[in-house]
Amino acid sequence: MRLDVLNHGYRPGTKLLFAVIRLFSGRPLPDAAKLTFYRPDFYGTRAKEFTHEAMRGPSAWSVGDRELMAAYVSKVNGSAFCIGAHTATATRAYQDEARVAAVLDDLDAPPVEEPLRSTLRMLGRLVRDGEVAAADMREVLAAGATPEQVRDALAVCAAFDTTGRLADAFGFELLSPEGYAAGAKFLLKRGYR
Amino acid sequence: MADRKRVAQQALVDRVLGGDGRASADERARAFRNEGLDPPLDALIGKVAGEAAQVTDADVAAAKASGRTEDELFELVVCAAVGRSARIYDAGLAALEQALAEEGPGHAS
């Protein structure tokens, strides 16, 4: 990562934990996880809490839907690390690689059900333009999303807009397909806490 | 019903802006809002809040060369990212509330 403290500035106990993870998993901890261990009282503790609540807390959206939203927001932001991570996690959650690939390729083409499609379209607009109109929200509601689902989607969007920006600013190292797949397995088993 | 997701996000915002830090609270607030920062920090923070994928090694190196410690930069970059995301979260929720208000009572949740 671009700041040396994010590569080497961890407490001895944390460094030991990183070494143990590497030993047992056969790969280093991804930078996205590492970052949350750096001065966790400043960022990591509350960021993990928020992200876990958004991605795994109660919601009418499935985990797969929310991971797909995370991948889509990352795609609009052009955040390579997060596209890889959440494409892999959505794929594993849905057990459907074609569905995820199709949505990320062209939101209008594939057979994505409403209200997910309208919700993704609204999130894309919000991330790209920094704003959405009440009319955009009326479209999403008309497509069948409840107000609660819209709020839940906005939380996913906020969480991954932040993570993607930090990934790009700090320069998270991209993973191999096997690395993303291992991360996806972990995130579906343990979540973000 | 309290939105637990929103509460958790607000706790993160409150911490990065109001808690202890190596950068001053005033400067963290400027990074959060992406305004009022001096060069070369303004360029780095502007990219984090704008086209973050365009951040380069040189942007970070320039900020460090201007005398910023890595811990200050860590905090200010986090504030810039959290701030931009908070703005779009706020904007989305406000647009939703407006849409619901226009639909009239009965749709409120």
Tab-separated table of C-alpha atoms in Angstrom:
chain	number	residue	atom	x	y	z
A	1	MET	CA	0.000	0.000	0.000
A	2	ARG	CA	1.074	3.591	-0.555
A	3	LEU	CA	1.561	4.393	3.130
A	4	ASP	CA	4.324	2.401	4.821
A	5	VAL	CA	2.391	2.414	8.075
A	6	LEU	CA	-0.349	0.389	6.374
A	7	ASN	CA	2.200	-2.223	5.335
A	8	HIS	CA	4.359	-2.369	8.447
A	9	GLY	CA	2.916	-0.190	11.178
A	10	TYR	CA	0.931	-2.797	13.094
A	11	ARG	CA	1.221	-3.821	16.739
A	12	PRO	CA	3.212	-7.001	17.498
A	13	GLY	CA	0.044	-8.973	18.305
A	14	THR	CA	-1.529	-7.927	15.023
A	15	LYS	CA	1.621	-8.846	13.089
A	16	LEU	CA	1.540	-12.245	14.733
A	17	LEU	CA	-2.109	-12.652	13.738
A	18	PHE	CA	-1.234	-11.764	10.123
A	19	ALA	CA	1.529	-14.397	10.183
A	20	VAL	CA	-0.799	-17.060	11.581
A	21	ILE	CA	-3.440	-16.291	8.931
A	22	ARG	CA	-0.798	-16.541	6.250
A	23	LEU	CA	0.425	-19.852	7.635
A	24	PHE	CA	-3.009	-21.457	7.782
A	25	SER	CA	-4.600	-19.992	4.659
A	26	GLY	CA	-1.476	-20.116	2.524
A	27	ARG	CA	-1.939	-16.499	1.469
A	28	PRO	CA	-1.403	-13.072	2.998
A	29	LEU	CA	-4.363	-11.198	4.438
A	30	PRO	CA	-5.875	-8.984	1.692
A	31	ASP	CA	-5.173	-5.267	2.089
A	32	ALA	CA	-8.899	-4.569	2.600
A	33	ALA	CA	-8.784	-6.619	5.794
A	34	LYS	CA	-5.361	-5.342	6.832
A	35	LEU	CA	-6.510	-1.729	6.689
A	36	THR	CA	-9.158	-2.347	9.343
A	37	PHE	CA	-6.411	-3.417	11.778
A	38	TYR	CA	-4.506	-0.148	11.462
A	39	ARG	CA	-5.387	2.119	14.399
A	40	PRO	CA	-8.787	0.397	14.528
A	41	ASP	CA	-10.175	2.965	16.936
A	42	PHE	CA	-9.930	5.607	14.195
A	43	TYR	CA	-11.543	3.728	11.324
A	44	GLY	CA	-11.588	-0.072	11.330
A	45	THR	CA	-13.819	-0.876	14.285
A	46	ARG	CA	-16.718	1.344	13.242
A	47	ALA	CA	-16.230	0.747	9.531
A	48	LYS	CA	-16.509	-3.009	10.072
A	49	GLU	CA	-19.587	-2.548	12.235
A	50	PHE	CA	-21.311	-0.420	9.584
A	51	THR	CA	-20.285	-2.643	6.685
A	52	HIS	CA	-21.401	-5.788	8.466
A	53	GLU	CA	-24.756	-4.229	9.359
A	54	ALA	CA	-25.268	-3.116	5.732
A	55	MET	CA	-24.161	-6.415	4.177
A	56	ARG	CA	-25.317	-9.018	6.682
A	57	GLY	CA	-27.810	-7.241	8.947
A	58	PRO	CA	-31.561	-7.809	8.577
A	59	SER	CA	-32.813	-6.826	5.109
A	60	ALA	CA	-35.351	-7.909	2.514
A	61	TRP	CA	-32.414	-8.040	0.058
A	62	SER	CA	-30.518	-11.327	-0.025
A	63	VAL	CA	-26.798	-11.433	0.733
A	64	GLY	CA	-26.231	-12.101	-2.975
A	65	ASP	CA	-28.240	-9.019	-3.933
A	66	ARG	CA	-26.229	-6.862	-1.561
A	67	GLU	CA	-22.907	-8.251	-2.751
A	68	LEU	CA	-24.037	-7.538	-6.308
A	69	MET	CA	-24.845	-3.950	-5.307
A	70	ALA	CA	-21.349	-3.675	-3.807
A	71	ALA	CA	-19.831	-4.982	-7.045
A	72	TYR	CA	-21.950	-2.615	-9.123
A	73	VAL	CA	-21.088	0.466	-7.043
A	74	SER	CA	-17.409	-0.520	-7.312
A	75	LYS	CA	-17.748	-0.867	-11.058
A	76	VAL	CA	-19.245	2.611	-11.410
A	77	ASN	CA	-16.387	3.960	-9.265
A	78	GLY	CA	-13.829	2.008	-11.322
A	79	SER	CA	-12.418	0.424	-8.178
A	80	ALA	CA	-10.634	-2.688	-9.416
A	81	PHE	CA	-9.958	-4.361	-6.063
A	82	CYS	CA	-13.580	-4.109	-4.933
A	83	ILE	CA	-14.987	-5.172	-8.302
A	84	GLY	CA	-12.936	-8.358	-8.020
A	85	ALA	CA	-13.815	-9.000	-4.394
A	86	HIS	CA	-17.565	-8.466	-4.656
A	87	THR	CA	-18.013	-10.055	-8.060
A	88	ALA	CA	-16.505	-13.185	-6.527
A	89	THR	CA	-18.640	-12.899	-3.381
A	90	ALA	CA	-21.900	-12.265	-5.269
A	91	THR	CA	-21.098	-15.172	-7.597
A	92	ARG	CA	-20.551	-17.508	-4.675
A	93	ALA	CA	-23.621	-16.256	-2.798
A	94	TYR	CA	-25.917	-16.754	-5.804
A	95	GLN	CA	-24.041	-19.817	-7.066
A	96	ASP	CA	-24.540	-18.172	-10.455
A	97	GLU	CA	-21.558	-16.719	-12.265
A	98	ALA	CA	-23.490	-15.883	-15.449
A	99	ARG	CA	-26.051	-13.768	-13.612
A	100	VAL	CA	-23.414	-11.598	-11.920
A	101	ALA	CA	-21.358	-11.221	-15.090
A	102	ALA	CA	-24.453	-10.265	-17.081
A	103	VAL	CA	-25.567	-7.560	-14.627
A	104	LEU	CA	-22.117	-6.007	-14.481
A	105	ASP	CA	-21.799	-6.126	-18.252
A	106	ASP	CA	-25.142	-4.508	-19.095
A	107	LEU	CA	-27.782	-3.720	-16.519
A	108	ASP	CA	-30.534	-3.463	-19.143
A	109	ALA	CA	-29.915	-6.681	-21.028
A	110	PRO	CA	-30.004	-9.674	-18.721
A	111	PRO	CA	-33.038	-11.084	-16.969
A	112	VAL	CA	-32.516	-9.315	-13.659
A	113	GLU	CA	-35.762	-9.082	-11.777
A	114	GLU	CA	-37.269	-5.853	-10.596
A	115	PRO	CA	-36.944	-4.174	-8.214
A	116	LEU	CA	-33.231	-5.061	-8.132
A	117	ARG	CA	-32.593	-3.620	-11.584
A	118	SER	CA	-34.180	-0.243	-10.781
A	119	THR	CA	-32.333	-0.116	-7.495
A	120	LEU	CA	-28.969	-0.764	-9.147
A	121	ARG	CA	-29.729	1.872	-11.762
A	122	MET	CA	-30.516	4.427	-9.038
A	123	LEU	CA	-27.327	3.545	-7.119
A	124	GLY	CA	-25.292	3.954	-10.284
A	125	ARG	CA	-26.719	7.406	-10.847
A	126	LEU	CA	-26.071	8.416	-7.248
A	127	VAL	CA	-22.452	7.253	-7.320
A	128	ARG	CA	-21.749	8.779	-10.724
A	129	ASP	CA	-23.495	12.132	-10.254
A	130	GLY	CA	-23.367	12.477	-6.476
A	131	GLU	CA	-27.113	13.062	-6.383
A	132	VAL	CA	-30.478	11.565	-7.280
A	133	ALA	CA	-33.887	13.146	-7.656
A	134	ALA	CA	-37.141	12.239	-5.939
A	135	ALA	CA	-38.298	11.122	-9.392
A	136	ASP	CA	-35.517	8.498	-9.446
A	137	MET	CA	-36.752	7.211	-6.117
A	138	ARG	CA	-40.351	7.122	-7.301
A	139	GLU	CA	-39.208	4.890	-10.170
A	140	VAL	CA	-37.551	2.474	-7.757
A	141	LEU	CA	-40.629	2.415	-5.515
A	142	ALA	CA	-42.896	1.914	-8.531
A	143	ALA	CA	-40.726	-1.037	-9.570
A	144	GLY	CA	-41.645	-2.712	-6.299
A	145	ALA	CA	-38.887	-1.806	-3.833
A	146	THR	CA	-40.083	-0.899	-0.351
A	147	PRO	CA	-38.771	2.284	1.312
A	148	GLU	CA	-36.850	0.000	3.679
A	149	GLN	CA	-35.180	-1.758	0.757
A	150	VAL	CA	-34.152	1.599	-0.700
A	151	ARG	CA	-32.630	2.610	2.650
A	152	ASP	CA	-30.824	-0.727	2.874
A	153	ALA	CA	-29.441	-0.324	-0.646
A	154	LEU	CA	-28.220	3.186	0.162
A	155	ALA	CA	-26.339	1.799	3.172
A	156	VAL	CA	-24.603	-0.802	0.964
A	157	CYS	CA	-23.776	1.966	-1.488
A	158	ALA	CA	-22.278	4.209	1.202
A	159	ALA	CA	-20.204	1.389	2.692
A	160	PHE	CA	-18.682	0.376	-0.627
A	161	ASP	CA	-18.252	3.862	-1.959
A	162	THR	CA	-15.952	4.394	1.037
A	163	THR	CA	-14.137	1.068	0.777
A	164	GLY	CA	-13.555	1.479	-2.954
A	165	ARG	CA	-12.124	4.965	-2.491
A	166	LEU	CA	-9.759	3.751	0.196
A	167	ALA	CA	-8.755	0.780	-1.963
A	168	ASP	CA	-7.799	3.120	-4.789
A	169	ALA	CA	-6.240	5.864	-2.661
A	170	PHE	CA	-4.112	3.515	-0.555
A	171	GLY	CA	-3.423	1.194	-3.491
A	172	PHE	CA	-4.731	-2.189	-2.364
A	173	GLU	CA	-2.884	-4.988	-4.116
A	174	LEU	CA	-5.132	-6.811	-6.580
A	175	LEU	CA	-5.644	-10.518	-5.945
A	176	SER	CA	-5.574	-13.549	-8.208
A	177	PRO	CA	-8.924	-15.205	-9.040
A	178	GLU	CA	-8.063	-17.809	-6.389
A	179	GLY	CA	-7.374	-15.039	-3.886
A	180	TYR	CA	-10.728	-13.373	-4.543
A	181	ALA	CA	-12.483	-16.738	-4.331
A	182	ALA	CA	-10.880	-17.453	-0.958
A	183	GLY	CA	-11.908	-13.995	0.236
A	184	ALA	CA	-15.481	-14.580	-0.949
A	185	LYS	CA	-15.674	-17.829	0.974
A	186	PHE	CA	-14.484	-16.067	4.114
A	187	LEU	CA	-16.898	-13.126	3.712
A	188	LEU	CA	-19.885	-15.449	3.287
A	189	LYS	CA	-18.919	-17.499	6.290
A	190	ARG	CA	-17.844	-14.753	8.673
A	191	GLY	CA	-19.142	-11.473	7.305
A	192	TYR	CA	-17.353	-8.165	7.756
A	193	ARG	CA	-16.942	-7.931	11.511
B	1	MET	CA	-38.034	2.128	13.618
B	2	ALA	CA	-34.402	3.104	14.038
B	3	ASP	CA	-32.276	2.370	10.991
B	4	ARG	CA	-29.372	0.455	12.530
B	5	LYS	CA	-27.339	0.804	9.366
B	6	ARG	CA	-27.673	4.564	9.472
B	7	VAL	CA	-26.797	4.645	13.168
B	8	ALA	CA	-23.626	2.617	12.517
B	9	GLN	CA	-22.603	4.926	9.667
B	10	GLN	CA	-23.198	7.976	11.855
B	11	ALA	CA	-20.949	6.483	14.548
B	12	LEU	CA	-18.153	6.201	11.973
B	13	VAL	CA	-18.678	9.794	10.816
B	14	ASP	CA	-18.734	11.103	14.391
B	15	ARG	CA	-15.531	9.240	15.230
B	16	VAL	CA	-13.416	10.397	12.313
B	17	LEU	CA	-14.570	13.998	12.734
B	18	GLY	CA	-14.887	14.379	16.476
B	19	GLY	CA	-12.527	11.866	18.115
B	20	ASP	CA	-8.783	12.125	18.747
B	21	GLY	CA	-6.519	12.348	15.751
B	22	ARG	CA	-3.011	13.264	14.599
B	23	ALA	CA	-4.519	15.751	12.150
B	24	SER	CA	-6.507	18.584	13.697
B	25	ALA	CA	-10.278	18.273	13.895
B	26	ASP	CA	-10.533	21.348	11.689
B	27	GLU	CA	-8.397	19.787	8.986
B	28	ARG	CA	-10.253	16.482	9.181
B	29	ALA	CA	-13.491	18.380	8.686
B	30	ARG	CA	-12.033	20.112	5.617
B	31	ALA	CA	-10.942	16.758	4.169
B	32	PHE	CA	-14.393	15.341	4.928
B	33	ARG	CA	-16.024	18.208	2.996
B	34	ASN	CA	-13.262	18.281	0.352
B	35	GLU	CA	-12.819	22.026	0.639
B	36	GLY	CA	-10.424	24.591	2.022
B	37	LEU	CA	-7.240	22.493	1.933
B	38	ASP	CA	-3.882	23.827	0.725
B	39	PRO	CA	-1.787	22.315	-2.081
B	40	PRO	CA	-0.570	19.661	-2.546
B	41	LEU	CA	-2.995	18.046	-0.110
B	42	ASP	CA	-6.005	19.451	-1.940
B	43	ALA	CA	-5.098	17.465	-5.069
B	44	LEU	CA	-4.890	14.156	-3.226
B	45	ILE	CA	-8.062	14.733	-1.215
B	46	GLY	CA	-9.902	16.015	-4.278
B	47	LYS	CA	-9.143	12.769	-6.086
B	48	VAL	CA	-10.156	10.610	-3.125
B	49	ALA	CA	-13.515	12.371	-3.023
B	50	GLY	CA	-13.810	12.517	-6.817
B	51	GLU	CA	-12.079	10.077	-9.145
B	52	ALA	CA	-10.350	7.942	-6.539
B	53	ALA	CA	-9.139	5.472	-9.146
B	54	GLN	CA	-6.936	8.300	-10.482
B	55	VAL	CA	-4.874	8.613	-7.288
B	56	THR	CA	-1.201	7.998	-8.056
B	57	ASP	CA	1.949	7.275	-6.069
B	58	ALA	CA	3.025	10.829	-6.953
B	59	ASP	CA	-0.078	12.348	-5.305
B	60	VAL	CA	0.714	10.580	-2.042
B	61	ALA	CA	4.464	11.296	-2.343
B	62	ALA	CA	3.773	15.019	-2.886
B	63	ALA	CA	1.581	15.170	0.215
B	64	LYS	CA	4.289	13.433	2.237
B	65	ALA	CA	7.003	15.689	0.849
B	66	SER	CA	5.048	18.719	2.054
B	67	GLY	CA	5.670	17.557	5.618
B	68	ARG	CA	2.601	15.456	6.301
B	69	THR	CA	3.113	12.361	8.402
B	70	GLU	CA	1.689	9.072	7.199
B	71	ASP	CA	-0.718	8.997	10.128
B	72	GLU	CA	-2.078	12.408	9.199
B	73	LEU	CA	-2.532	11.276	5.604
B	74	PHE	CA	-4.192	8.049	6.727
B	75	GLU	CA	-6.734	10.079	8.685
B	76	LEU	CA	-7.326	12.722	6.046
B	77	VAL	CA	-7.809	10.171	3.251
B	78	VAL	CA	-10.251	8.222	5.431
B	79	CYS	CA	-12.131	11.452	6.198
B	80	ALA	CA	-12.322	12.343	2.501
B	81	ALA	CA	-13.737	8.931	1.572
B	82	VAL	CA	-16.166	8.751	4.486
B	83	GLY	CA	-17.264	12.325	3.792
B	84	ARG	CA	-18.020	11.787	0.141
B	85	SER	CA	-19.941	8.585	0.925
B	86	ALA	CA	-21.884	10.387	3.663
B	87	ARG	CA	-22.953	13.035	1.148
B	88	ILE	CA	-24.375	10.516	-1.290
B	89	TYR	CA	-26.012	8.559	1.533
B	90	ASP	CA	-27.641	11.771	2.786
B	91	ALA	CA	-28.688	12.754	-0.744
B	92	GLY	CA	-30.247	9.349	-1.389
B	93	LEU	CA	-32.181	9.319	1.870
B	94	ALA	CA	-33.398	12.891	1.300
B	95	ALA	CA	-34.608	12.043	-2.220
B	96	LEU	CA	-36.422	9.002	-0.843
B	97	GLU	CA	-38.126	11.028	1.885
B	98	GLN	CA	-39.175	13.602	-0.695
B	99	ALA	CA	-40.624	10.900	-2.941
B	100	LEU	CA	-42.528	9.400	-0.017
B	101	ALA	CA	-43.846	12.791	1.104
B	102	GLU	CA	-45.130	13.480	-2.402
B	103	GLU	CA	-46.927	10.155	-2.455
B	104	GLY	CA	-48.732	11.266	0.669
B	105	PRO	CA	-49.553	9.516	3.907
B	106	GLY	CA	-50.109	5.817	3.820
B	107	HIS	CA	-46.796	5.170	2.104
B	108	ALA	CA	-44.663	6.404	4.945
B	109	SER	CA	-42.770	3.665	6.717
